[in-house]
Amino acid sequence: MNAEGRTRLDQMPEWQELAKHRDEFGLTHLRRLFEDDPERAERYTVRVGDLHIDYSKNLVTDETLRLLRQLAEAAGVARLRDAMFAGEKINVTEDRAVLHTALRTPESATVRVDGENVMRKVHQVLIRMGTFANRIREAHWRGHTGERIKNIVNIGIGGSDLGPKMAYEALRPYTRRDLTFRFVSNVDGADLHEALRDLDPAETLFIVASKTFTTTETIANAEAARAWLLAGLGGGDTSRPEAGGEAAVAKHFVAVSTNAEKVAEFGINTDNMFEFWDWVGGRYSYDSAIGLALMVAIGPECFGDMLAGFHLMDEHFRTAPFESNAPLLLGLLGIWYGNFHDAQSHAVLPYSHYLSQFTAYLQQLDMESNGKSTTREGGPVNWQTGPVVWGTPGTNGQHAYYQLLHQGTKMIPADLLGFADPVAELGDLRDQHDLLMANLFAQGQALAFGKTAEEVRAEGVPEAQVPHRTFPGNRPTTTILASALTPSVLGQLVALYEHKVFVQGAIWNIDSFDQWGVELGKVLAKRLEPALTEGAQVPDLDASTQALVDRYRSLRGRTA
Ligand SMILES: O=P(O)(O)OC[C@H]1O[C@H](O)[C@H](O)[C@@H](O)[C@@H]1O
């Protein structure tokens, strides 16, 4: 029992029952589980909105699922969930509410933070975003020299980049193809350089997206972008009046932030600022004004459809019984593998080119949320927490790392994501879509059921090769199938994972909404910077880092 009166997770009887269950049943082969229960596929499928989630190829029985649900109940998942939706300050280390769900709640609802109903301001910002998006889309917003804005460059990093970038890629068929969108995040100047090199400043608008507006990478890129703009408009001479200074910046820069003061300090008029609030975590923010570039790309209506998809999943998570609660089930499966079978990672493998950025997005969502080793009360955890999340589009992975998934020594649970229909634009490539999906289904099948030595032998394979060509199977996958990758379906998918991460954090008793682990590196980089640029001495530098800095200094500028 800890100071808050909560029994330590690994001392809960429900936890110990799961450990016993694991020892008694081991890993009964999926072949057996399917033979024993002809209805397994049907029984272990949940349908939520447009998603069909088949979790029958997981290493669980009814008893496993019952014990896992029992653990969720004992750990107070429902209580914390309700507290989150109610605007309680469940981000304990930052003393903040966690209300990304309010961003996609209809205006008629009431969601209070510190007694204030926030729904009005959420919808006011959405309306402002919509007006802005339409002005760009309809060519009413003109640049400083009167040119139509054709290029939108989002400058942001982490949660201010990954969400809009992922969703822009996912929803490309819904985007305005006559506008160009670029997402610049890396402080490596190459990122900005490559993004801008073929753009005309007179036709380019920058969205500087940063919750805090203090993030070094974003500010450095935004300053460089401003210099590029002014130099470009002024024919390379920023002192010439046509460069336009402040007036030009006002036509070519808008900001998205919670920090009006810093936005003004940077030189962006706060009339051109789109606001969000400290109760929206960076990695949960792309439904807020952080999604502005996305809204320009897909239009306010599609953006609204996406929000409706998120809301659908929120409502499911909030109200569905544990037995059929999809985010809860996915969260519990992860607990089963990570805490009771030592799985270290989780693969997310979309069979969709449009979801090429989906796993990168999930990496921040999951790993920044649950990569923690301190409980909510400040004690050490005595159990595994968040997995390493990884993966790339499936068929490409098949020709690269799937070897390890099929025959390696590690347990890697995987999600396989796919769609029944390609987007309309791909009508002529329908057969290729069937081929793509045949691959998805085949991989799930091969991973689950494998191929026995007898089956290999029966094919006449020479005996010496039999062990090499045997597939053990029993490798767990969850298949998530939807009709098509629409804005609403994307919203449903992202919210599914958001709430899955929530469930796991709640059980592990960690604060899924802070990110103190990113701070140290930032501070050290600031200290080191003058050593690199000016050769300044940094006190108490360790020998390895000092030697690297010295070497860097001696090489610096040689190839320029
Ligand atoms: O939006 P910003 O304030 O610029 O923050 C951008 C990102 O950087 C931080 O270091 C955090 O780790 C992320 O959670 C955040 O999304």
XYZ file of C-alpha atoms and ligand atoms in Angstrom:
576
model
C 0.000 0.000 0.000
C 1.382 3.460 -0.850
C 0.801 6.866 0.734
C -2.420 7.388 -1.236
C -3.846 4.145 0.095
C -3.536 2.405 -3.266
C -2.191 -1.128 -3.155
C 0.951 -1.479 -5.240
C 0.014 -2.833 -8.641
C 2.166 -5.940 -8.419
C 0.814 -6.690 -4.946
C -2.807 -6.578 -5.995
C -4.459 -9.993 -5.856
C -5.755 -9.381 -9.384
C -2.161 -8.986 -10.627
C -1.056 -12.110 -8.842
C -3.961 -14.067 -10.264
C -2.839 -13.093 -13.733
C 0.710 -14.248 -12.993
C -0.661 -17.587 -11.769
C -2.878 -17.899 -14.813
C 0.140 -17.299 -17.044
C 2.144 -19.987 -15.214
C -0.667 -22.519 -15.390
C -1.740 -22.034 -18.968
C 1.518 -20.912 -20.486
C 1.112 -20.062 -24.123
C -1.475 -22.467 -25.429
C -1.031 -22.452 -29.187
C -3.458 -20.429 -31.249
C -3.964 -23.522 -33.379
C -5.417 -25.228 -30.313
C -7.437 -22.234 -29.240
C -9.102 -21.992 -32.650
C -9.677 -25.771 -32.853
C -11.303 -25.761 -29.426
C -13.615 -22.870 -30.146
C -15.165 -22.573 -33.598
C -16.736 -19.271 -32.600
C -13.535 -17.668 -31.413
C -13.166 -15.287 -34.377
C -16.703 -14.007 -33.966
C -16.597 -13.793 -30.180
C -13.256 -12.009 -30.118
C -14.263 -9.234 -32.487
C -15.549 -5.798 -31.511
C -17.215 -3.407 -33.893
C -17.084 0.258 -33.057
C -18.269 2.867 -35.518
C -16.578 1.928 -38.768
C -13.902 -0.219 -37.180
C -13.948 -3.993 -37.116
C -11.395 -5.122 -34.556
C -10.527 -8.796 -34.583
C -8.432 -9.705 -31.547
C -8.975 -13.453 -31.830
C -5.344 -14.039 -32.867
C -4.138 -12.994 -29.422
C -2.831 -15.426 -26.838
C -5.829 -15.172 -24.562
C -8.778 -17.192 -23.364
C -12.026 -16.081 -21.754
C -10.317 -16.540 -18.425
C -7.359 -14.337 -19.415
C -9.713 -11.601 -20.528
C -11.783 -11.885 -17.374
C -8.702 -11.566 -15.188
C -7.413 -8.624 -17.204
C -10.741 -6.815 -16.893
C -10.697 -7.544 -13.199
C -7.279 -5.905 -12.983
C -8.580 -2.847 -14.834
C -11.426 -2.588 -12.349
C -9.136 -2.942 -9.350
C -6.706 -0.384 -10.753
C -9.503 2.175 -11.051
C -9.407 2.679 -14.829
C -13.084 3.673 -15.010
C -12.683 6.152 -12.176
C -9.699 7.863 -13.794
C -11.421 7.839 -17.196
C -14.471 9.567 -15.745
C -12.222 12.068 -13.965
C -10.491 12.852 -17.270
C -13.764 13.459 -19.119
C -15.002 15.575 -16.209
C -12.025 17.950 -16.455
C -10.369 16.929 -13.192
C -6.655 17.658 -12.963
C -5.468 14.126 -13.593
C -2.130 15.360 -14.935
C -0.880 15.462 -11.375
C 2.722 16.523 -11.878
C 1.692 19.570 -13.920
C -1.576 20.106 -12.037
C -3.575 20.246 -15.267
C -6.799 18.900 -16.631
C -6.551 16.547 -19.608
C -9.294 17.464 -22.015
C -8.360 16.713 -25.591
C -11.769 15.010 -25.662
C -13.405 18.457 -25.292
C -11.839 19.500 -28.606
C -14.185 17.147 -30.430
C -17.259 17.466 -28.256
C -20.364 19.162 -29.687
C -20.840 22.744 -28.550
C -24.120 21.971 -26.779
C -22.264 19.928 -24.148
C -20.815 21.356 -20.965
C -17.211 20.608 -20.054
C -15.821 22.541 -17.157
C -12.246 23.399 -16.228
C -11.958 25.240 -12.914
C -15.679 25.911 -13.063
C -15.594 27.454 -16.570
C -17.432 25.781 -19.444
C -14.778 25.562 -22.162
C -17.002 24.423 -24.998
C -17.708 27.952 -26.184
C -14.088 28.899 -26.670
C -13.268 25.562 -28.298
C -15.900 26.219 -30.933
C -14.994 29.889 -31.331
C -11.468 28.861 -32.293
C -12.799 26.202 -34.668
C -14.896 28.863 -36.380
C -11.907 31.231 -36.672
C -9.832 28.388 -38.077
C -12.561 27.647 -40.591
C -12.752 31.269 -41.734
C -8.983 31.396 -42.135
C -8.864 28.060 -43.974
C -11.548 29.165 -46.389
C -9.842 32.502 -47.024
C -6.716 30.641 -48.090
C -8.639 28.012 -50.045
C -10.692 30.645 -51.869
C -7.664 32.865 -52.524
C -9.039 35.732 -50.448
C -6.001 35.788 -48.180
C -3.279 37.362 -50.252
C 0.411 37.736 -49.610
C 2.208 41.034 -49.087
C 2.620 41.624 -52.807
C -0.957 40.641 -53.597
C -0.135 37.138 -54.784
C -2.388 34.239 -53.997
C -1.084 31.977 -51.205
C -0.271 28.633 -52.754
C 2.140 27.150 -50.224
C 1.530 26.470 -46.549
C 4.543 25.626 -44.423
C 3.872 24.348 -40.906
C 6.793 24.946 -38.569
C 6.540 22.932 -35.364
C 7.963 19.847 -33.701
C 6.703 16.921 -31.627
C 2.996 17.302 -31.027
C 2.991 20.476 -33.096
C 4.164 18.555 -36.150
C 3.492 14.833 -36.005
C -0.308 14.988 -35.769
C -1.033 17.416 -38.596
C 1.672 15.849 -40.754
C 0.372 12.314 -40.196
C -3.228 13.340 -40.845
C -2.268 15.359 -43.921
C -0.592 12.268 -45.378
C -3.456 10.018 -44.320
C -6.072 12.237 -45.922
C -4.184 13.297 -49.031
C -7.026 12.347 -51.355
C -9.183 14.850 -49.439
C -6.641 17.656 -49.690
C -6.581 20.549 -52.112
C -4.159 19.386 -54.734
C -3.537 22.909 -56.018
C -1.977 23.953 -52.723
C 1.405 22.760 -51.491
C 1.859 21.734 -47.869
C 5.190 21.232 -46.145
C 5.967 20.355 -42.531
C 9.273 21.544 -41.111
C 10.353 20.296 -37.707
C 14.045 19.476 -37.517
C 16.464 22.131 -36.272
C 18.802 20.737 -38.910
C 18.703 23.581 -41.421
C 18.401 21.013 -44.188
C 14.759 20.494 -43.289
C 13.794 24.132 -43.840
C 16.141 24.507 -46.784
C 14.663 21.566 -48.668
C 11.126 22.658 -47.821
C 11.622 26.182 -49.148
C 14.025 25.826 -52.026
C 11.383 25.585 -54.743
C 8.839 27.943 -53.159
C 8.151 31.572 -53.979
C 8.046 33.668 -50.786
C 5.321 35.870 -52.247
C 3.017 32.816 -52.385
C 4.058 31.200 -49.100
C 2.410 31.339 -45.700
C 3.990 29.988 -42.533
C 2.051 28.527 -39.639
C 4.290 28.603 -36.589
C 2.830 25.954 -34.304
C 4.095 25.648 -30.766
C 2.155 25.131 -27.577
C 4.763 26.920 -25.482
C 6.290 29.096 -28.216
C 9.634 28.575 -26.532
C 10.766 25.414 -28.321
C 14.276 26.084 -29.626
C 13.914 24.157 -32.862
C 10.674 25.851 -33.813
C 11.824 29.354 -32.947
C 15.092 28.857 -34.865
C 13.203 27.625 -37.940
C 10.607 30.389 -37.657
C 13.326 33.054 -37.472
C 15.109 31.586 -40.473
C 11.802 31.438 -42.347
C 11.152 35.089 -41.573
C 14.581 36.057 -42.867
C 13.965 33.971 -46.021
C 10.626 35.672 -46.553
C 11.913 39.209 -46.091
C 14.976 38.562 -48.217
C 12.822 36.988 -50.922
C 10.247 39.744 -50.987
C 12.921 42.405 -50.974
C 14.928 40.810 -53.741
C 17.552 39.687 -51.264
C 17.902 43.041 -49.517
C 16.012 43.179 -46.231
C 16.712 46.910 -45.871
C 14.694 47.717 -48.993
C 11.201 49.024 -48.281
C 9.434 46.465 -50.517
C 10.626 43.817 -48.107
C 7.836 45.197 -46.024
C 9.032 44.265 -42.529
C 6.190 43.908 -40.092
C 3.473 44.332 -42.693
C 4.895 41.467 -44.734
C 5.240 39.256 -41.676
C 1.565 39.871 -40.872
C 0.529 38.561 -44.300
C 2.810 35.538 -44.277
C 2.960 34.337 -40.679
C 0.278 33.042 -38.377
C 0.842 31.365 -35.028
C -0.816 28.561 -33.105
C -0.031 28.607 -29.413
C -1.184 28.815 -25.814
C 1.318 31.615 -25.194
C 0.156 34.975 -26.628
C 2.979 36.887 -24.964
C 5.716 34.872 -26.665
C 3.892 35.036 -29.981
C 3.851 38.838 -29.785
C 7.499 38.867 -28.723
C 8.374 36.916 -31.847
C 6.700 39.609 -33.934
C 3.489 37.868 -34.943
C 0.402 39.996 -34.402
C -1.826 38.148 -31.933
C -4.763 38.859 -34.282
C -3.085 36.196 -36.391
C -2.843 33.762 -33.519
C -5.035 30.718 -33.036
C -5.320 29.747 -29.427
C -5.458 26.536 -27.487
C -5.108 25.774 -23.805
C -2.867 24.146 -21.233
C -5.383 21.321 -20.746
C -4.508 20.041 -24.223
C -1.311 18.000 -24.169
C 1.045 18.538 -27.136
C 0.755 14.942 -28.344
C -3.029 15.114 -27.996
C -3.362 18.462 -29.743
C -3.973 17.992 -33.403
C -7.747 18.403 -33.005
C -6.998 21.866 -31.624
C -5.683 24.827 -33.628
C -2.513 22.755 -34.054
C -4.489 21.121 -36.861
C -4.737 24.437 -38.742
C -2.536 23.364 -41.681
C -4.588 20.184 -41.931
C -7.812 22.180 -41.938
C -6.526 24.369 -44.753
C -5.653 21.195 -46.654
C -8.880 19.230 -46.194
C -11.327 22.060 -45.475
C -13.425 22.743 -42.384
C -16.093 20.220 -43.318
C -13.736 17.240 -43.548
C -12.001 18.461 -40.396
C -15.414 18.383 -38.705
C -15.985 14.822 -39.964
C -12.652 13.834 -38.464
C -13.598 15.384 -35.111
C -16.896 13.491 -35.231
C -14.908 10.263 -35.668
C -12.835 11.084 -32.599
C -15.974 11.875 -30.637
C -17.593 8.617 -31.626
C -14.655 6.712 -30.146
C -14.605 8.949 -27.049
C -18.229 8.122 -26.397
C -17.582 4.439 -26.918
C -14.669 4.509 -24.492
C -16.684 6.483 -21.956
C -19.801 4.336 -22.045
C -19.187 0.836 -23.436
C -19.011 -2.005 -20.930
C -15.529 -3.367 -20.334
C -16.321 -6.601 -22.235
C -16.783 -4.735 -25.498
C -14.737 -1.596 -24.865
C -12.203 -1.498 -27.698
C -9.543 0.838 -26.231
C -9.769 -1.033 -22.948
C -9.310 -4.387 -24.665
C -6.306 -3.200 -26.673
C -4.782 -1.682 -23.555
C -5.256 -4.891 -21.601
C -3.733 -7.029 -24.343
C -0.640 -4.825 -24.154
C -0.522 -5.295 -20.380
C -0.777 -9.062 -20.828
C 2.190 -9.177 -23.189
C 4.350 -6.483 -21.608
C 3.839 -7.375 -17.961
C 3.235 -11.103 -18.076
C 5.167 -12.240 -21.150
C 8.080 -9.801 -21.193
C 7.247 -8.354 -24.595
C 9.350 -5.226 -24.988
C 7.845 -3.736 -28.082
C 4.656 -3.353 -30.021
C 4.492 -3.115 -33.808
C 1.851 -1.097 -35.636
C 1.777 -2.152 -39.266
C -0.612 -0.251 -41.520
C -1.438 -1.783 -44.884
C -1.983 1.644 -46.336
C 0.502 3.906 -47.991
C -1.484 6.874 -46.716
C -0.746 5.792 -43.149
C 3.001 6.020 -43.706
C 3.339 8.495 -40.809
C 0.847 6.794 -38.508
C 3.318 4.787 -36.443
C 5.684 7.759 -36.118
C 2.751 9.692 -34.716
C 1.887 6.860 -32.326
C 5.468 6.746 -31.109
C 5.111 10.140 -29.484
C 1.580 9.419 -28.312
C 2.519 6.175 -26.627
C 6.172 6.499 -25.680
C 6.055 10.080 -24.419
C 2.901 9.248 -22.476
C 3.882 5.944 -20.941
C 7.688 5.849 -21.015
C 7.820 6.510 -17.269
C 9.195 4.766 -14.212
C 7.705 6.812 -11.402
C 4.193 6.298 -10.054
C 1.666 9.077 -9.786
C 2.554 9.359 -6.113
C 6.276 9.607 -6.803
C 7.448 6.094 -5.995
C 9.362 3.761 -8.283
C 7.401 1.380 -10.497
C 8.141 -2.243 -9.964
C 6.698 -3.349 -13.267
C 7.256 -2.753 -16.954
C 5.579 0.318 -18.444
C 5.238 1.556 -22.040
C 6.547 -0.577 -24.897
C 8.801 0.493 -27.725
C 6.325 1.282 -30.483
C 7.561 0.814 -33.998
C 6.552 -0.167 -37.503
C 6.173 1.034 -41.062
C 3.648 0.221 -43.774
C 3.183 -3.526 -43.840
C 4.128 -4.784 -47.264
C 7.406 -2.871 -47.204
C 8.115 -4.305 -43.770
C 7.475 -7.799 -45.091
C 10.540 -7.433 -47.286
C 12.674 -6.097 -44.469
C 12.062 -7.006 -40.830
C 9.173 -9.498 -40.890
C 11.755 -12.306 -40.873
C 12.302 -11.496 -37.204
C 8.561 -11.329 -36.565
C 8.087 -14.828 -37.993
C 11.146 -16.680 -36.775
C 13.002 -14.456 -34.316
C 13.290 -15.071 -30.591
C 11.306 -12.064 -29.418
C 7.639 -11.735 -28.720
C 6.359 -8.763 -30.698
C 2.610 -8.274 -30.627
C 1.455 -6.401 -33.710
C -1.548 -4.491 -34.976
C -2.388 -4.965 -38.647
C -4.438 -2.104 -40.076
C -6.246 -2.208 -43.402
C -9.196 -0.991 -45.441
C -11.758 -2.770 -47.595
C -11.703 -0.088 -50.256
C -8.944 2.091 -51.593
C -9.798 5.760 -51.981
C -11.850 6.601 -55.052
C -8.850 8.099 -56.849
C -7.298 4.640 -56.928
C -10.257 3.060 -58.715
C -8.070 1.813 -61.550
C -5.763 0.091 -59.095
C -8.478 -1.980 -57.394
C -6.651 -5.255 -58.060
C -3.547 -3.922 -56.390
C -5.637 -3.114 -53.353
C -6.892 -6.698 -53.162
C -3.298 -7.867 -53.422
C -2.289 -5.504 -50.623
C -5.053 -6.788 -48.367
C -4.328 -10.425 -49.221
C -0.889 -9.718 -47.787
C -2.325 -8.316 -44.578
C -4.588 -11.304 -44.010
C -1.826 -13.751 -44.961
C 0.601 -12.232 -42.488
C -1.867 -12.476 -39.632
C -2.504 -16.072 -40.579
C 1.181 -17.016 -40.884
C 2.094 -15.301 -37.616
C -0.717 -17.010 -35.727
C -0.628 -20.529 -37.115
C 2.873 -20.887 -38.538
C 3.899 -24.024 -40.349
C 4.851 -27.205 -38.519
C 7.875 -29.385 -39.266
C 5.475 -32.108 -40.496
C 3.895 -29.722 -42.933
C 7.307 -28.656 -44.188
C 8.440 -32.286 -44.544
C 5.274 -33.206 -46.378
C 6.318 -30.751 -49.077
C 9.452 -32.794 -49.679
C 11.845 -30.303 -48.133
C 15.277 -31.898 -47.433
C 15.545 -32.843 -43.755
C 18.482 -30.485 -43.095
C 16.351 -27.530 -44.114
C 13.234 -28.473 -42.171
C 14.061 -26.578 -38.972
C 14.942 -23.474 -40.978
C 11.702 -23.564 -42.901
C 9.445 -24.240 -39.945
C 7.324 -21.404 -38.583
C 6.448 -21.671 -34.899
C 3.420 -19.363 -35.169
C 1.585 -18.314 -32.008
C 2.663 -14.732 -32.617
C -0.126 -12.408 -31.590
C -1.775 -9.900 -33.879
C -4.865 -7.726 -33.769
C -6.455 -6.869 -37.095
C -8.220 -3.543 -37.448
C -10.302 -3.306 -40.574
C -12.429 -0.420 -41.811
C -14.282 0.225 -45.021
C -12.074 3.109 -46.153
C -9.642 5.665 -44.782
C -12.031 8.601 -44.449
C -11.564 11.615 -42.130
C -14.006 10.058 -39.671
C -12.236 6.697 -39.706
C -8.902 8.402 -39.088
C -10.434 10.150 -36.074
C -11.800 6.864 -34.764
C -8.421 5.177 -35.158
C -6.411 7.893 -33.442
C -8.860 8.135 -30.532
C -8.741 4.352 -30.196
C -4.993 4.529 -29.640
C -5.197 7.604 -27.413
C -7.534 5.790 -25.066
C -5.562 2.573 -25.239
C -2.539 4.517 -24.011
C -4.727 6.036 -21.293
C -5.874 2.622 -20.071
C -2.317 1.352 -19.802
C -1.071 4.452 -17.988
C -3.984 4.187 -15.563
C -3.135 0.579 -14.752
C 0.592 1.254 -14.423
C -0.315 4.174 -12.149
C 1.875 6.653 -13.995
C 1.121 10.185 -15.188
C 0.588 9.683 -18.920
C 0.301 13.420 -19.516
C 3.624 14.894 -18.445
C 6.978 14.563 -20.247
C 9.741 15.469 -17.821
C 12.035 12.989 -19.521
C 12.603 15.332 -22.446
C 13.909 18.206 -20.333
C 17.443 17.191 -19.398
C 18.699 16.880 -22.960
C 17.282 20.317 -23.808
C 19.096 21.956 -20.894
C 22.386 20.248 -21.694
C 22.148 21.219 -25.374
C 21.710 24.868 -24.372
C 24.791 24.649 -22.154
C 26.857 23.004 -24.868
C 25.919 25.297 -27.721
C 28.466 28.062 -26.920
C 31.199 25.440 -26.659
C 30.448 24.385 -30.219
C 30.033 27.834 -31.739
C 32.649 29.835 -29.811
C 34.778 27.230 -28.116
C 33.544 28.379 -24.699
C 34.534 26.213 -21.755
C 31.707 24.272 -20.193
C 32.472 23.564 -16.540
C 32.420 19.980 -15.293
C 32.072 18.387 -18.671
C 32.666 14.619 -18.675
C 35.757 13.414 -20.546
C 33.906 11.743 -23.396
C 31.687 14.730 -24.179
C 34.644 17.123 -23.843
C 36.694 15.061 -26.300
C 33.784 14.976 -28.760
C 33.350 18.740 -28.501
C 37.103 19.244 -29.056
C 37.076 16.965 -32.059
C 34.017 18.726 -33.438
C 35.740 22.085 -33.020
C 38.844 20.907 -34.813
C 36.797 19.512 -37.735
C 34.301 22.360 -37.859
C 34.454 24.436 -41.026
C 36.936 22.227 -42.862
C 34.509 21.092 -45.541
C 32.566 24.328 -45.869
O 4.427 22.690 -29.093
P 5.733 22.973 -28.406
O 5.549 23.719 -27.124
O 6.681 23.667 -29.347
O 6.361 21.594 -28.016
C 6.766 20.668 -28.971
C 7.140 19.339 -28.326
O 8.327 19.489 -27.590
C 8.451 19.092 -26.250
O 9.789 18.889 -25.970
C 7.639 17.902 -25.830
O 8.414 16.768 -25.608
C 6.530 17.544 -26.766
O 5.487 16.985 -26.016
C 6.020 18.726 -27.536
O 4.987 18.302 -28.383
